[in-house]
CSV table of C-alpha atoms in Angstrom, one decimal:
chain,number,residue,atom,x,y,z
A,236,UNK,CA,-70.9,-50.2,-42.1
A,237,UNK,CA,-69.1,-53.5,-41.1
A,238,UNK,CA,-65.8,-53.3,-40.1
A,239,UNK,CA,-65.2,-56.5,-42.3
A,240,UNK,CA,-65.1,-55.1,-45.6
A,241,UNK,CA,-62.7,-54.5,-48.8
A,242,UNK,CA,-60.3,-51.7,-49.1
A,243,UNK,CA,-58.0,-50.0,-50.8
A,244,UNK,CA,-54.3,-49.6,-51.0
A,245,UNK,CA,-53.0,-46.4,-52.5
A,246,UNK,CA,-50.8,-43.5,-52.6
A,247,UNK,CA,-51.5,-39.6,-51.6
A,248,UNK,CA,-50.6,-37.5,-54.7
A,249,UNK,CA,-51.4,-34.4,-53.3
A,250,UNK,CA,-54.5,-31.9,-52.9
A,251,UNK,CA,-56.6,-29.9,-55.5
A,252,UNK,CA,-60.1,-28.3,-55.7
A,253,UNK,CA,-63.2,-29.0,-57.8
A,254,UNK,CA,-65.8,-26.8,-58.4
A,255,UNK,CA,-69.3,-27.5,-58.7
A,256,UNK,CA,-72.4,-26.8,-60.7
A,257,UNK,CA,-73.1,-23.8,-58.3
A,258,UNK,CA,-69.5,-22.4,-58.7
A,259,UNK,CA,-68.4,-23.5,-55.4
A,260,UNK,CA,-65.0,-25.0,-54.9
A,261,UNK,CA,-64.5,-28.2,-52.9
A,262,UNK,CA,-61.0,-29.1,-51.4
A,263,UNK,CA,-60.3,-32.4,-52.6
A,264,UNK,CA,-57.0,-34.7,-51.4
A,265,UNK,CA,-56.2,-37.4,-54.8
A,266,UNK,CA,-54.9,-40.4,-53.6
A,267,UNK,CA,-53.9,-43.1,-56.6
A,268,UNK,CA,-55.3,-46.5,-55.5
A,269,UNK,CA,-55.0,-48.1,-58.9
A,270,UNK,CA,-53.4,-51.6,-59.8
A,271,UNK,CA,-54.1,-53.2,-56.4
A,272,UNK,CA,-53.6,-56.7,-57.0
A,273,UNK,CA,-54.8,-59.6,-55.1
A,274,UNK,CA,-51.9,-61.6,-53.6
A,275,UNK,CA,-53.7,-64.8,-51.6
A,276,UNK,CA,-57.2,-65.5,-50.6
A,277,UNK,CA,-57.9,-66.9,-47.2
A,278,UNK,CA,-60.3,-68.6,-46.3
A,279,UNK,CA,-62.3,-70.3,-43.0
A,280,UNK,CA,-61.2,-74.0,-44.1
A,281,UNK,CA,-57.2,-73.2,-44.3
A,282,UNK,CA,-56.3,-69.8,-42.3
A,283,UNK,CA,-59.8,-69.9,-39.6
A,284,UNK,CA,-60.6,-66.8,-40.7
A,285,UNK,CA,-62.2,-65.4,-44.5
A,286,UNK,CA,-60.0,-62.3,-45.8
A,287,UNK,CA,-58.1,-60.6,-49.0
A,288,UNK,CA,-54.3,-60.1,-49.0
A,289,UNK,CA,-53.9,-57.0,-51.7
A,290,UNK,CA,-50.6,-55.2,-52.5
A,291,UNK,CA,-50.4,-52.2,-54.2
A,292,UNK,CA,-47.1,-50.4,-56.4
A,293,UNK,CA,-43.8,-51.8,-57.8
A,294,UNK,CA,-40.8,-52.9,-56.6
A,295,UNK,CA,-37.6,-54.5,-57.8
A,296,UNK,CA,-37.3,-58.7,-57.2
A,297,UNK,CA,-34.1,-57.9,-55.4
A,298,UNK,CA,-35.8,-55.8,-52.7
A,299,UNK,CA,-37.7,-58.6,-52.0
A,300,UNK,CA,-37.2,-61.3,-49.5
A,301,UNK,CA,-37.2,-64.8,-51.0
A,302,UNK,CA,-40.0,-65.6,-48.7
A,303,UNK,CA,-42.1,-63.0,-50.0
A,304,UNK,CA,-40.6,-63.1,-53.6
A,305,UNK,CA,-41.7,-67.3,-53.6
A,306,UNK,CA,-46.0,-66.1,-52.2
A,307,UNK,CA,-45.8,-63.6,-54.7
A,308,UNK,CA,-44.4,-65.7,-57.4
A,309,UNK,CA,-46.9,-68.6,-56.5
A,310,UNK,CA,-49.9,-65.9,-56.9
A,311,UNK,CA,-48.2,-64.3,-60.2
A,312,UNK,CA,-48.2,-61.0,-58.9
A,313,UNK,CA,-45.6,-58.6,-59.4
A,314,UNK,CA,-44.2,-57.3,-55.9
A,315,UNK,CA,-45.3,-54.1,-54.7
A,316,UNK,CA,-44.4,-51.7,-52.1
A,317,UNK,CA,-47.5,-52.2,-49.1
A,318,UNK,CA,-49.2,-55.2,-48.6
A,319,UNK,CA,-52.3,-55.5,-46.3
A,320,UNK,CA,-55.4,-57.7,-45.5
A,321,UNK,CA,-58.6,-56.6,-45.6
A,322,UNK,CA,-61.5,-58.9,-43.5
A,323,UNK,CA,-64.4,-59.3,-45.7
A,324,UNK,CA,-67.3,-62.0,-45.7
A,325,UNK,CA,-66.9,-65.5,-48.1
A,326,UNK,CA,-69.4,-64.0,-50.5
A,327,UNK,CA,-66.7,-61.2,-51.4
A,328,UNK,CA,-63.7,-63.5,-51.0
A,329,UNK,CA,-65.6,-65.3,-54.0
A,330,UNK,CA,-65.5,-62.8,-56.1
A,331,UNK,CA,-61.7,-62.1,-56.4
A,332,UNK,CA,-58.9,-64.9,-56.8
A,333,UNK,CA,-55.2,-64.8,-56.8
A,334,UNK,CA,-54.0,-62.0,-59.3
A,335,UNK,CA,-56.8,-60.8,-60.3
A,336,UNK,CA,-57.0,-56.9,-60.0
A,337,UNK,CA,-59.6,-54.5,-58.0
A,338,UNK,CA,-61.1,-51.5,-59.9
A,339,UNK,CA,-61.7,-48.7,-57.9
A,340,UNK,CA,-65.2,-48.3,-59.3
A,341,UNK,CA,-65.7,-52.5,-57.6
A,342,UNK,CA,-65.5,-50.6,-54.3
A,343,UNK,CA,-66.2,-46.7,-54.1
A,344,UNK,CA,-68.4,-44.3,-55.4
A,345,UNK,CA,-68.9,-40.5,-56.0
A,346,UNK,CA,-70.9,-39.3,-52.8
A,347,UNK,CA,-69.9,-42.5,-50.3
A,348,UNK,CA,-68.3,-41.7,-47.2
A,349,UNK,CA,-64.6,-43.4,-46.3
A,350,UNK,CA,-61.8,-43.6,-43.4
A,351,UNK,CA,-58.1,-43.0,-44.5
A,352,UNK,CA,-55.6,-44.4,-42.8
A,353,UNK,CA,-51.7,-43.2,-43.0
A,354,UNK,CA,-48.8,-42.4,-41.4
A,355,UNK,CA,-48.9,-38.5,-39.8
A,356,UNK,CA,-45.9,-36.0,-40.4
A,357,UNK,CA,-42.8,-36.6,-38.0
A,358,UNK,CA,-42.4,-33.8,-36.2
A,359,UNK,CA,-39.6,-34.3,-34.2
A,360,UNK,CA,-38.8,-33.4,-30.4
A,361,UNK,CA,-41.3,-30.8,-29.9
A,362,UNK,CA,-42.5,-28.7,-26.3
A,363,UNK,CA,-45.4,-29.5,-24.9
A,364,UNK,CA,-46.8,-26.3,-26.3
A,365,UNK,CA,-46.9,-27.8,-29.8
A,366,UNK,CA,-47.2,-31.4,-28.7
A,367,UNK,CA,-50.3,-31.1,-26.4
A,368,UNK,CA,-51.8,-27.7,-27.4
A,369,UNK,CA,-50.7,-26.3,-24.2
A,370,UNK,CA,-51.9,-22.5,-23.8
A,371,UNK,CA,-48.6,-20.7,-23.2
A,372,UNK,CA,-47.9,-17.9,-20.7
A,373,UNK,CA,-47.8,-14.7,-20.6
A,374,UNK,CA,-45.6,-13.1,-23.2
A,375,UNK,CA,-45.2,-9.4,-20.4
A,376,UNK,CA,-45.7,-8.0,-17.3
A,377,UNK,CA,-42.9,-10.1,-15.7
A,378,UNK,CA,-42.8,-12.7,-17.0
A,379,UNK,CA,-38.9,-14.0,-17.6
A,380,UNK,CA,-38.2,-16.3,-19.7
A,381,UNK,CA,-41.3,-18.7,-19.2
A,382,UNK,CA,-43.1,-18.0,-22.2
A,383,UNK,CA,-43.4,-21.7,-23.5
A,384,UNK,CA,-42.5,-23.6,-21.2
A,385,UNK,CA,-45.1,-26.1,-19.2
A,386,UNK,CA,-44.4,-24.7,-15.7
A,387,UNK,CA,-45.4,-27.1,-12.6
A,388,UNK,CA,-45.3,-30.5,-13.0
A,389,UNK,CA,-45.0,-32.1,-9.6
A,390,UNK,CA,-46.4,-31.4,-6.7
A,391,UNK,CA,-45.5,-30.4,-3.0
A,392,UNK,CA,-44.2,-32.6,-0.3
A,393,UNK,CA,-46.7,-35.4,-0.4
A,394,UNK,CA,-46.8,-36.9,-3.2
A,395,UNK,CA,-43.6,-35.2,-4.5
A,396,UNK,CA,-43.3,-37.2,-7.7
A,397,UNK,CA,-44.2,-37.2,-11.6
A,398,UNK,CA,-47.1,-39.2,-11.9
A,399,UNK,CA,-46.5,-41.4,-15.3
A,400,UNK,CA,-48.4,-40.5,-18.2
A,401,UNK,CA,-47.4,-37.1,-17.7
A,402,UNK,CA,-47.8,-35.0,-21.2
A,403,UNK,CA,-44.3,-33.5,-21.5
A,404,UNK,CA,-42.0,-32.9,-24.4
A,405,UNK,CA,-41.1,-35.9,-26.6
A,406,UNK,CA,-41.7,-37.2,-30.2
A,407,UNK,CA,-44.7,-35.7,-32.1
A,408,UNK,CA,-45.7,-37.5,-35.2
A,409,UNK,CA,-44.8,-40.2,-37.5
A,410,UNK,CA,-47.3,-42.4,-36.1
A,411,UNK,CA,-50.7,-44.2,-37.6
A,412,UNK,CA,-53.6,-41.7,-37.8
A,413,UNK,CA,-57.1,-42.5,-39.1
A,414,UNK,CA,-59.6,-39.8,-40.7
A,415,UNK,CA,-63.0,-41.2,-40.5
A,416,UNK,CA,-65.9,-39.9,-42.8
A,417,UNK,CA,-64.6,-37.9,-45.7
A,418,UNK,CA,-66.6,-37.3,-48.3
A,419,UNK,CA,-66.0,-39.0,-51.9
A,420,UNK,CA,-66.6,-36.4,-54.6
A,421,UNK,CA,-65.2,-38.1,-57.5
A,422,UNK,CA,-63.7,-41.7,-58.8
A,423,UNK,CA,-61.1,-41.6,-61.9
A,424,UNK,CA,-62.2,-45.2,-63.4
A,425,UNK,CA,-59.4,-44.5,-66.0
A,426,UNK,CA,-56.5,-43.7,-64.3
A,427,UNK,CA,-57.7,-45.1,-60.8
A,428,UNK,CA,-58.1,-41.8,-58.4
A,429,UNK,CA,-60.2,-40.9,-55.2
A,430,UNK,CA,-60.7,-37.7,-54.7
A,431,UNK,CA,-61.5,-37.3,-51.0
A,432,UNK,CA,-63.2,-34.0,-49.6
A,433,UNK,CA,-60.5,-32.9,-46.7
A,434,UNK,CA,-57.0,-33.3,-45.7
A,435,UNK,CA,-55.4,-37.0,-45.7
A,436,UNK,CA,-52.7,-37.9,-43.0
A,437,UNK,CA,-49.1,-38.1,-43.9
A,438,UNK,CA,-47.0,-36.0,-46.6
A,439,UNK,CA,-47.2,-36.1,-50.2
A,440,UNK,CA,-46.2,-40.0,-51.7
A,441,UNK,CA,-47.3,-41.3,-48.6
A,442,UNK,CA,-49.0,-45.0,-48.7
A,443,UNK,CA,-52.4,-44.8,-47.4
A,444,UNK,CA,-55.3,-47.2,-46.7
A,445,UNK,CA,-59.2,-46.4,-47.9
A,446,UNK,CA,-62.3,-48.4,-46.4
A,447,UNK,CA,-65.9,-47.3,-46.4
A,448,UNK,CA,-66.3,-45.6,-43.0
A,449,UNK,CA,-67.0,-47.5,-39.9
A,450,UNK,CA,-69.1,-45.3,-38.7
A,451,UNK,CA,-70.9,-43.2,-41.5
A,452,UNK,CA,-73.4,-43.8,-44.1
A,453,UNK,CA,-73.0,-43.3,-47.7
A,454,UNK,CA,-74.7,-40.2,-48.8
A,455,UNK,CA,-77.6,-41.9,-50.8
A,456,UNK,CA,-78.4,-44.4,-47.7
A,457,UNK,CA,-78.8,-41.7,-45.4
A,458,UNK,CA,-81.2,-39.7,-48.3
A,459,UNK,CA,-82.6,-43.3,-48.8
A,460,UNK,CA,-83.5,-43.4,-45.3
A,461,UNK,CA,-84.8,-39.9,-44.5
A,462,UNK,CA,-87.3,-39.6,-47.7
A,463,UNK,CA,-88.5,-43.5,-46.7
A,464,UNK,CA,-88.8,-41.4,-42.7
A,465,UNK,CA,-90.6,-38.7,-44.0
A,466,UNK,CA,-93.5,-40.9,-45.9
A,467,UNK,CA,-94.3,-42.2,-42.6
């Protein structure tokens, strides 16, 4: 799948299961990507490069800069909370104009495969046990007070320095994080919902992007592809 393609803007709601035909239950994460409304359209001619600016939620005029309050006005969109740009090819820039809305159902489907993009839980200062997955010590036999702690981290006389890069404590979280090739099992057309097999990144009401994975195959492509194989 290109990497120049239209997405998603949304919010994580929270996590559920499904069960199937067969009685089996599937844990799904519901992100609400409805109401994402085009704000410009670029294109080769005027920016060099073809792509779709979409917003996504609500927000008061008076949180708004009056730079961004005067693009959004010119577009007639109402200002939301995330704004992004999404790369996509003249064809789909065609397709969409200033204001206009995306569906959900425009983009994904039941049984495609996405990346989700947020922002991770902040953890906070944190040991290098918890921050690196260290393997701590041993918790007897003599061992005082060294439990979980890192132990060595120079070396002798020559060169008797930290080398940089060194994974210590320090900040763990609250940084981008992408999870490539979850599973769709369900669109909400109606009230706008993915319902992504797996755990999203970030907390509950977090803003989160969804593109069709980079890597993967939809489902049907990839069952497509191996009945075509085994006629062969």
């Amino acid at each position: 799948m290109s990497l120049s393609s239209l997405g998603l803007l949304g919010r994580k709601v929270g996590m559920m299961r499904l069960f199937t035909d067969e009685g089996d239950a599937v844990p799904v994460t519901v992100l609400d990507v409805s109401n994402n409304r085009v704000t410009q359209v670029k294109n080769q001619d005027n920016d060099g490069y073809v792509a779709l600016q979409v917003t996504f939620g609500s927000r008061r005029t008076s949180r708004v800069t009056k730079p961004l309050a005067g693009h959004l006005a010119k577009a007639g969109v109402e200002a939301g909370e995330i704004i992004r740009e999404f790369r996509v090819d003249a064809d789909t820039a065609g397709k969409y104009a200033p204001g206009k809305t995306v569906p959900v159902q425009d983009i994904f489907a039941a049984g495609q495969v996405v990346d989700v993009q947020g922002t991770s839980i902040g953890k906070g200062f944190t040991g290098t046990i918890k921050r690196h997955n260290f393997k701590s010590q041993r918790a007897s036999h003599g061992n005082s007070r060294s439990h979980n702690v890192p132990g060595s981290i120079s070396m002798a006389q020559d060169p008797g320095r930290v080398f940089p890069g060194k994974k210590m404590s320090g900040h763990l979280g609250d940084v981008t994080t992408t999870v490539q090739n979850l599973d769709v099992i369900r669109v909400d057309e109606t009230r706008g919902l993915l319902m992504v097999r797996g755990a999203v990144p970030g907390a509950k009401n977090g803003f989160v992007t969804v593109r069709l994975a980079a890597k993967g195959q939809p489902k049907p492509v990839q069952a497509q592809a191996k009945a075509e194989k085994g006629k062969k």
